[in-house]
C-alpha atoms as a printed R data frame, in Angstrom:
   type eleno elety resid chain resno       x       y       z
1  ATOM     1    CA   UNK     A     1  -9.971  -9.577 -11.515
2  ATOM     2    CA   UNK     A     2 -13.393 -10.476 -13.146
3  ATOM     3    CA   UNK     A     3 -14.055  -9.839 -16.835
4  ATOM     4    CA   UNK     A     4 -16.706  -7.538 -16.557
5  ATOM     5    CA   UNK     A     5 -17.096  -4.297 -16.420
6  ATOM     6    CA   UNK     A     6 -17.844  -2.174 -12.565
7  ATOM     7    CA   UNK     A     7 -20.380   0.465 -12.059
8  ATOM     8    CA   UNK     A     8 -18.449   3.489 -10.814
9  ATOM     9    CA   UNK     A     9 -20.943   2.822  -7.932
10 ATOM    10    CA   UNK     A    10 -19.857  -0.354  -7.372
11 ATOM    11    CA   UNK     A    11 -15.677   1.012  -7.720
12 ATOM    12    CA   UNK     A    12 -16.398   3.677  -5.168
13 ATOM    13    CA   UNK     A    13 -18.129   1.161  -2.591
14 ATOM    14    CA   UNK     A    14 -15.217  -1.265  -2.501
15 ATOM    15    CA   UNK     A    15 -12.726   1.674  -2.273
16 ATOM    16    CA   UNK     A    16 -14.646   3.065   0.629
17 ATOM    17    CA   UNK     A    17 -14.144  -0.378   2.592
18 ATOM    18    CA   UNK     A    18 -10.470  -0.786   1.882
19 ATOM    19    CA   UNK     A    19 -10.130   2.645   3.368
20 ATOM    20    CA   UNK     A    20 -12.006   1.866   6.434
21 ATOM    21    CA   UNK     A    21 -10.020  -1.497   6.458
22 ATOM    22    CA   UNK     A    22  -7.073   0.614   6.213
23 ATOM    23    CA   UNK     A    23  -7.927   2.812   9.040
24 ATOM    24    CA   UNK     A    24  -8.899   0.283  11.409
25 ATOM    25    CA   UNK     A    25  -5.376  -1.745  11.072
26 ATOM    26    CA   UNK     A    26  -3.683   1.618  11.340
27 ATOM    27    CA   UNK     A    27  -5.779   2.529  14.312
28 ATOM    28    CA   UNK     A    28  -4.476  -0.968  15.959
29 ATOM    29    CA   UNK     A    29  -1.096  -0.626  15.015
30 ATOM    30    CA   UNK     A    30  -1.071   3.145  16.804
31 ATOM    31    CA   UNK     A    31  -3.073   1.600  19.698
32 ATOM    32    CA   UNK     A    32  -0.673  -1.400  19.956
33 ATOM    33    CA   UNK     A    33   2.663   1.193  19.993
34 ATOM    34    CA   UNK     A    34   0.171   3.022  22.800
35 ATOM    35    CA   UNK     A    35  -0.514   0.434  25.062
36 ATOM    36    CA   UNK     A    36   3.819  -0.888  24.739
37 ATOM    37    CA   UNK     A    37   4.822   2.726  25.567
38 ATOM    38    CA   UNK     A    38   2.632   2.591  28.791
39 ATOM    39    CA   UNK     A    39   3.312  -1.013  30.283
40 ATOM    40    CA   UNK     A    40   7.133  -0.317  29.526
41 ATOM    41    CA   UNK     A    41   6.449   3.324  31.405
42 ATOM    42    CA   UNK     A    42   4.454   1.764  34.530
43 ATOM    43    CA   UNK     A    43   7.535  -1.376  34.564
44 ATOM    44    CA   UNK     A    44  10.284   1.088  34.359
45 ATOM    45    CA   UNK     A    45   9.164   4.600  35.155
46 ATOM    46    CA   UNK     A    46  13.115   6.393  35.114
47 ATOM    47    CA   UNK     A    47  12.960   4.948  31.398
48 ATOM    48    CA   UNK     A    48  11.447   7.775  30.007
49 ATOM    49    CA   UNK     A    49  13.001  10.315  31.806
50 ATOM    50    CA   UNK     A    50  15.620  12.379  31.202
51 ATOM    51    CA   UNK     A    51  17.872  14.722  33.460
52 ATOM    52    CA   UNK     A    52  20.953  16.898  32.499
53 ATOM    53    CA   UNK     A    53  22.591  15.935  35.893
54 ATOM    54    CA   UNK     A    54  23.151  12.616  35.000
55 ATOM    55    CA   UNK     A    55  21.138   9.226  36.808
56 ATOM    56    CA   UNK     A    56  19.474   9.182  39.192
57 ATOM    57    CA   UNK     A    57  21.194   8.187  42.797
58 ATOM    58    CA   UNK     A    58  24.575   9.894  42.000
């Protein structure tokens, strides 16, 4: 970090775009889990299901 002193102006600008940073990667990372969940789903559509008589086909 730099020697001199910040404005608190100056602190609460660069904390406002680390948060924005941090909410677009988290945004992506939900998005990215999104999009997995619904290729796997449209591949293998009995994955998600679930039945209390057993698989399917018996």
């Amino acid at each position: 970090m730099t020697s001199q002193s910040l404005s608190p102006e100056e602190i609460a600008r660069r904390r406002r775009g680390r948060n924005w940073a941090l909410i677009l990667v988290l945004a992506a990372f939900a998005s990215l889990f999104f999009a997995i969940s619904i290729v796997k789903l449209a591949r293998h559509p009995d994955l998600f299901t679930t039945s209390l008589d057993g698989p399917r086909g018996q």
